[in-house]
Coordinates of C-alpha atoms in Angstrom, one line a residue:
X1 CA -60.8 -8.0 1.3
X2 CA -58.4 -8.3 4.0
X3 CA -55.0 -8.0 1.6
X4 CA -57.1 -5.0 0.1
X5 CA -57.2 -2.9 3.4
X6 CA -53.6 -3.7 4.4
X7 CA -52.7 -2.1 0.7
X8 CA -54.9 1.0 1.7
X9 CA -53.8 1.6 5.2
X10 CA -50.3 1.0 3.6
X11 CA -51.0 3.8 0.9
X12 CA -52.7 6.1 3.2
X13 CA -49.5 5.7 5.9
X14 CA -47.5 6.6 3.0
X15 CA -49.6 8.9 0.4
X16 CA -46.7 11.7 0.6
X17 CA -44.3 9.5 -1.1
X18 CA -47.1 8.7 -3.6
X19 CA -47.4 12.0 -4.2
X20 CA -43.8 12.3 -4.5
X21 CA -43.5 9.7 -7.4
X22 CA -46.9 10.4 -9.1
X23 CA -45.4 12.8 -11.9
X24 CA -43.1 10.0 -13.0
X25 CA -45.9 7.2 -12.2
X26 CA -48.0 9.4 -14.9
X27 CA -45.1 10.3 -17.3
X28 CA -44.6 6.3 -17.4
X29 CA -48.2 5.5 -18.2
X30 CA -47.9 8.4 -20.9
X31 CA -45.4 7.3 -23.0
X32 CA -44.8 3.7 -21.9
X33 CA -48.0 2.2 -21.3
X34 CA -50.7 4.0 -23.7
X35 CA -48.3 3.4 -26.6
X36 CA -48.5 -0.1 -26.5
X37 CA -51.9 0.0 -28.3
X38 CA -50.2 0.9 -31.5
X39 CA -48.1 -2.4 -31.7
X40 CA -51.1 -3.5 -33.5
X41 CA -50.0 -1.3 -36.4
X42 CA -46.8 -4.2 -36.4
X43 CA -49.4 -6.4 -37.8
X44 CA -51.3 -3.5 -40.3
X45 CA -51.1 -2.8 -43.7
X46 CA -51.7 0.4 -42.4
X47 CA -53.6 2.8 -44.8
X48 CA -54.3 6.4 -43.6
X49 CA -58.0 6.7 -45.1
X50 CA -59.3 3.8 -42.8
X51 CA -57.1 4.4 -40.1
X52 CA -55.9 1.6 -37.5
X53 CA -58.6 -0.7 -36.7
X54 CA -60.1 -0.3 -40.4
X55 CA -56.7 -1.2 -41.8
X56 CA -55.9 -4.4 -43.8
X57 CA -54.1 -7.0 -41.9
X58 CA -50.9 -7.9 -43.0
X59 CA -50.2 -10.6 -40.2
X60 CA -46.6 -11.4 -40.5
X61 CA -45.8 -9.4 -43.5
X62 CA -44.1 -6.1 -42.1
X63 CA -41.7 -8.2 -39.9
X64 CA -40.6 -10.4 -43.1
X65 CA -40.4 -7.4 -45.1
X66 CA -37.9 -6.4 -42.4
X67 CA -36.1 -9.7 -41.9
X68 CA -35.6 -10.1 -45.6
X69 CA -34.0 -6.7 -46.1
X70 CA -30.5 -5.8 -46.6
X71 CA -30.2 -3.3 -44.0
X72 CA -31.8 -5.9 -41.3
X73 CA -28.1 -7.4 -40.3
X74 CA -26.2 -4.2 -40.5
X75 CA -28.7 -2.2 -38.3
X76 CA -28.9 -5.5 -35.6
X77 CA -25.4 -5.3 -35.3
X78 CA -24.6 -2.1 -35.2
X79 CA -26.9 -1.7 -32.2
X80 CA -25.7 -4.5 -30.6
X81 CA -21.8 -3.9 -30.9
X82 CA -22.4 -0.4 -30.7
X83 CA -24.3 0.0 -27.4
X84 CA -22.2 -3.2 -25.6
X85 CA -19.5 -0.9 -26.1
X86 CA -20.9 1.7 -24.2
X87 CA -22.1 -0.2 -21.4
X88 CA -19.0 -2.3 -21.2
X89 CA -16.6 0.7 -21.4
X90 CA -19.1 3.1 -20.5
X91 CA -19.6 1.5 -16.2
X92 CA -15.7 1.3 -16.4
X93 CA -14.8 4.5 -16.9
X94 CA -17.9 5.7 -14.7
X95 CA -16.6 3.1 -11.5
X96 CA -13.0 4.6 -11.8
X97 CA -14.5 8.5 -12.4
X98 CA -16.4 7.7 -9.0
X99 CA -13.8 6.5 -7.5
X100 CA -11.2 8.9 -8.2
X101 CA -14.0 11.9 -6.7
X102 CA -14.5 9.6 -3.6
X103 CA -10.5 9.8 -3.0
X104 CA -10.7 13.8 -3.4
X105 CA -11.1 16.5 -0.5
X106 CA -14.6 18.2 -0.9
X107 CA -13.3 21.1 -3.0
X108 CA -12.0 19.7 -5.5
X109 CA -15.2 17.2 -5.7
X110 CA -17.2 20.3 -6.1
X111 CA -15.1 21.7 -9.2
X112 CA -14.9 17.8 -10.7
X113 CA -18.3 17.0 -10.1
X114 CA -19.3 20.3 -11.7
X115 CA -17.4 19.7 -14.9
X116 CA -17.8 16.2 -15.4
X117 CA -21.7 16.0 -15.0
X118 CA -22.0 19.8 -17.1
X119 CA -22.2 17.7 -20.6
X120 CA -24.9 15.5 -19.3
X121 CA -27.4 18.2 -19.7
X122 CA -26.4 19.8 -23.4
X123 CA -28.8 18.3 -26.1
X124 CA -27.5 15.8 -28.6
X125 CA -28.0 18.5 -31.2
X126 CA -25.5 20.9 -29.6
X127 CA -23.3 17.9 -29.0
X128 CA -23.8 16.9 -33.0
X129 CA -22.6 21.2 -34.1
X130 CA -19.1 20.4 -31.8
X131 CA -18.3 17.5 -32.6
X132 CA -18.9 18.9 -36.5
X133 CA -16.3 21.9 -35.3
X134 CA -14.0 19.8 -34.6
X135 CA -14.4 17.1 -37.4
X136 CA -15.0 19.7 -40.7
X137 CA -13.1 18.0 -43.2
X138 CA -12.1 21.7 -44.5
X139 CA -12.2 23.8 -41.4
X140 CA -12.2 21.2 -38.3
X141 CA -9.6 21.7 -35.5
X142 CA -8.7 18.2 -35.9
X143 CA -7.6 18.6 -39.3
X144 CA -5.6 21.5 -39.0
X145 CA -4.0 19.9 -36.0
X146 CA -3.3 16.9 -38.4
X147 CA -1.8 19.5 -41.2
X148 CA 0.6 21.5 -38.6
X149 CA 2.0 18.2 -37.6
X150 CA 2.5 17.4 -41.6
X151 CA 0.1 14.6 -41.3
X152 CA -2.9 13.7 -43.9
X153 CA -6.5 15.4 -43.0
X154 CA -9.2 12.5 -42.9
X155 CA -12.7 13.3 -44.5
X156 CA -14.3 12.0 -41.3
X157 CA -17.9 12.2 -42.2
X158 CA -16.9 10.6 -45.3
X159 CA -14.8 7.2 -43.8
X160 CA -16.7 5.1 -41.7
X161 CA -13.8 3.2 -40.2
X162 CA -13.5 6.0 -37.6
X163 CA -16.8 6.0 -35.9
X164 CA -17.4 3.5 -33.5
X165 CA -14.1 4.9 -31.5
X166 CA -15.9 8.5 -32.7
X167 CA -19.2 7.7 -31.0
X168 CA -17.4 5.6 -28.3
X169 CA -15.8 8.7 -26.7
X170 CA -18.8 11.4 -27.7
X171 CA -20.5 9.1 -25.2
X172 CA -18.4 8.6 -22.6
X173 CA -17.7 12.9 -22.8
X174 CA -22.0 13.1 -22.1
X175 CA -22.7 10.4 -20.2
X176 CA -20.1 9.0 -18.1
X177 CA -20.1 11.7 -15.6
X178 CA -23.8 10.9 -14.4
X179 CA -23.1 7.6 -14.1
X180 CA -20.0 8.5 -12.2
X181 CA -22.5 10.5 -9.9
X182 CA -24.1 8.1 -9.0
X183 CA -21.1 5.7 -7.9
X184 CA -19.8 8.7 -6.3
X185 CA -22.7 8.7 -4.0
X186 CA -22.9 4.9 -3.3
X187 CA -18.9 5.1 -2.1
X188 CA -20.0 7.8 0.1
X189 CA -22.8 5.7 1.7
X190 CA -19.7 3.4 2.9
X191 CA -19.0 2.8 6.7
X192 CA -15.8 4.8 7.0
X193 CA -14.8 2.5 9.7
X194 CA -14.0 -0.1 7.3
X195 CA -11.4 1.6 5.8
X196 CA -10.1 3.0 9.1
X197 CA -9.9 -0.8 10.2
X198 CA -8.2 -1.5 7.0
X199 CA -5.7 1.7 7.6
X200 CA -5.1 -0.2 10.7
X201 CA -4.0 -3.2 9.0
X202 CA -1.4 -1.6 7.1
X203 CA -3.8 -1.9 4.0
X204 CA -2.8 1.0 1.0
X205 CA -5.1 3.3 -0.4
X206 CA -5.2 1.2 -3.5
X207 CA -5.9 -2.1 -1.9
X208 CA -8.6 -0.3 0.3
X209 CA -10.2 0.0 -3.1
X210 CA -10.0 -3.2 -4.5
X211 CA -11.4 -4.7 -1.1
X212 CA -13.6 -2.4 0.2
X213 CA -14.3 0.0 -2.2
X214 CA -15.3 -1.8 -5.1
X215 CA -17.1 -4.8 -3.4
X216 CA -19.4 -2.5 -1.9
X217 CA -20.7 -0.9 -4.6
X218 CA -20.9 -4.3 -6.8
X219 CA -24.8 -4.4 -6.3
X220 CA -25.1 -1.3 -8.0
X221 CA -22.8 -1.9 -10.5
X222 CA -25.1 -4.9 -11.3
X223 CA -28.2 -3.1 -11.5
X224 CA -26.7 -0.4 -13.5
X225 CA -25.8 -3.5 -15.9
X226 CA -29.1 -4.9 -16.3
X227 CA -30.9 -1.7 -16.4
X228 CA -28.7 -0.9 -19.0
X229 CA -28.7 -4.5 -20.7
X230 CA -32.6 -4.3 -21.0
X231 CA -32.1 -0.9 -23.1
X232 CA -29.1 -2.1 -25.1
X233 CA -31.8 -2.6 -28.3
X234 CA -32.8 1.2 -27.9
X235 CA -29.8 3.2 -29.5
X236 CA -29.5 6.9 -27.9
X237 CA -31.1 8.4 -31.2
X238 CA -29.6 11.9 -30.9
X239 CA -26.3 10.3 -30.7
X240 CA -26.6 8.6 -33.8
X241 CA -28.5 10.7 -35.7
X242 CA -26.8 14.4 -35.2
X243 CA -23.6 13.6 -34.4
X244 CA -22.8 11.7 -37.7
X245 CA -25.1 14.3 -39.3
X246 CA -27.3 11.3 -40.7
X247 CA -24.1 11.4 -43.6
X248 CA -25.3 7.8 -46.1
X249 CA -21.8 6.9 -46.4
X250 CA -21.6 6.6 -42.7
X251 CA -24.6 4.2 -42.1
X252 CA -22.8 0.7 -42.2
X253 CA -20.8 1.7 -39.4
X254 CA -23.6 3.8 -37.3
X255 CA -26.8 2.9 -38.8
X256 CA -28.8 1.6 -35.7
X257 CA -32.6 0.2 -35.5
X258 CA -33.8 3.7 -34.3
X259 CA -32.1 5.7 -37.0
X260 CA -33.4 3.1 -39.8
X261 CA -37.3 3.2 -38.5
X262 CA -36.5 7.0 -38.4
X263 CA -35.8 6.9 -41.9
X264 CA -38.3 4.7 -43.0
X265 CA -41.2 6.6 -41.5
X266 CA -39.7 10.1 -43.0
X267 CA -38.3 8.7 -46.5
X268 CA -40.4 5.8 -47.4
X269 CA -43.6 6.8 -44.6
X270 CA -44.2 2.9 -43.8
X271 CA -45.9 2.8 -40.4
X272 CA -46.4 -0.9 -40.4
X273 CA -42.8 -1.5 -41.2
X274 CA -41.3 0.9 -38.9
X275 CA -44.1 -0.3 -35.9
X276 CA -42.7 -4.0 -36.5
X277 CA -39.0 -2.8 -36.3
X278 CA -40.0 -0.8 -32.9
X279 CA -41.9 -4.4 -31.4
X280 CA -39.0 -6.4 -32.3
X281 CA -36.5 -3.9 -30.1
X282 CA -38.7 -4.5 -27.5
X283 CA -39.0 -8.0 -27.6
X284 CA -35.3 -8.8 -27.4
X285 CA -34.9 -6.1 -24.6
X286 CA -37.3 -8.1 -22.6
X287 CA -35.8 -11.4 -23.3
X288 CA -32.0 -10.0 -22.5
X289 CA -33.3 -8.5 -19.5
X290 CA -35.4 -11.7 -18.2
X291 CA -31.3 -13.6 -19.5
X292 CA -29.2 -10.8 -17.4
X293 CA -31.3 -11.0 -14.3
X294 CA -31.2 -14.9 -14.1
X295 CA -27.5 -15.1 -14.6
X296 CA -27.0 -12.4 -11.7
X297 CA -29.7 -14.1 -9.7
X298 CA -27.6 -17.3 -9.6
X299 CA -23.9 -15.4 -9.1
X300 CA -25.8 -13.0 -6.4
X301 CA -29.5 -13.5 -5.9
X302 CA -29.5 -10.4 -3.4
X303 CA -28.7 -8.1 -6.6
X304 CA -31.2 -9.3 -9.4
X305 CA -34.0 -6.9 -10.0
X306 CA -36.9 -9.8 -9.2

């Protein structure tokens, strides 16, 4: 009784910042929480007459279905590789972008900022249409480029071999300005007598970096890793859906979970399948999330998430 009035003179001391984070509190429930009911469908023969709960049960079924097929491997892997790619090359790139705007005068932070964050907001769709300009096997700007200089065109949506460096840098174009963002702002949270101190000692600008700089922000780097860790099982679907343009001789190189249960709800229309593909993503995100935050815990314990 007594830890309950603490928790409401807590909430009532702090009910504008409640309020604040209510809309995301309730978008989280929506689409998070409520779904989870349906997991049960992982576990249905599910027939649309009798609906969920009058379903057969299937118990295990859907999952060996799954296990058993040929495309089980190729989409694991892809998603795995795949995505550890982008997180791998993904915070690099984003810890040198943030860097490099931290090192700029305010200006030219403004006009860098502006252009390197601008493809974060265009829909994967739009995204999927220019990379398509520039990857027409007839018409692309890439191929033409290749004729002028007397090279070979490539049928690009036609060769797999290409794609993971394709998707690789259509990422990094979208995403690694946000993520640069975000660095940008922890730098600038940074005690600038540090570096003054350091200027002092006859330390470069480079060295500044590697000591101050980056140390600094290595907590959020971490969490950043993890956060990104725990999704590395749920593949940006717009990425590899439009942007390949869903081409079948591209799927052993960018065939992912979500793209297959996509397929198998629209082509084949099995729920219980597709449900049992969507629960065993979640599972292994939970499991390398609850891996990644005990390593960090015992290299930093001040930088694991719990």
């Amino acid at each position: 009784m007594i830890l309950l009035k603490k928790e409401l003179t807590y909430l009532r001391k702090n009910k504008s910042l409640f309020l604040i984070s209510l809309p995301a509190l309730l978008f989280v429930f929506a689409f998070s929480y409520l779904p989870m009911f349906g997991t049960v469908l992982a576990f249905k023969d599910f027939n649309y007459a009798k609906g969920i709960w009058g379903s057969d049960w299937a118990g295990l079924d859907n999952f060996k279905f799954f296990f058993t097929s040929q495309d089980a491997l190729r989409v694991t892997r892809n998603t795995l590789l795949l995505n550890a790619l982008f997180i791998i090359i993904g915070l690099a790139a984003s810890i040198v972008c943030g860097i490099l705007l931290a090192e700029l005068g305010r200006k030219a932070v403004r006009v860098f900022q502006t252009v390197l964050f601008f493809p974060y907001f265009l829909s994967w769709v739009v995204v999927g249409y220019l990379t398509y300009i520039l990857l027409n096997p007839t018409y692309g700007a890439v191929n033409k480029l290749l004729e002028w200089l007397n090279i070979t065109p490539v049928d690009w949506y036609s060769d797999p071999e290409y794609w993971p460096v394709i998707l690789v840098i259509t990422y990094l174009w979208k995403n690694v300005g946000y993520t640069a963002i975000i660095f940008y702002t922890g730098l600038m949270s940074i005690d600038p007598s540090y570096y003054e101190a350091a200027a002092i000692d006859g330390a470069s600008r480079f060295q500044q970096i590697l000591r101050i700089s980056y140390p600094l922000i290595v907590p959020l780097v971490l969490l950043l890793f993890m956060l990104n860790v725990g999704k590395i099982f749920f593949s940006d679907f717009g990425l590899f859906y439009f942007v390949p343009r869903n081409a079948g001789a591209l799927y052993s190189a960018t065939d992912v979970i979500d793209t297959y249960v996509y397929r198998s709800l629209r082509v084949v229309g099995d729920i219980g399948m597709a449900s049992a593909a969507g629960l065993y993503q979640s599972f292994v995100g939970l499991v390398l999330v609850l891996i990644t935050n005990r390593i960090v815990k015992k290299i930093d314990s001040e930088s694991a998430l719990f």
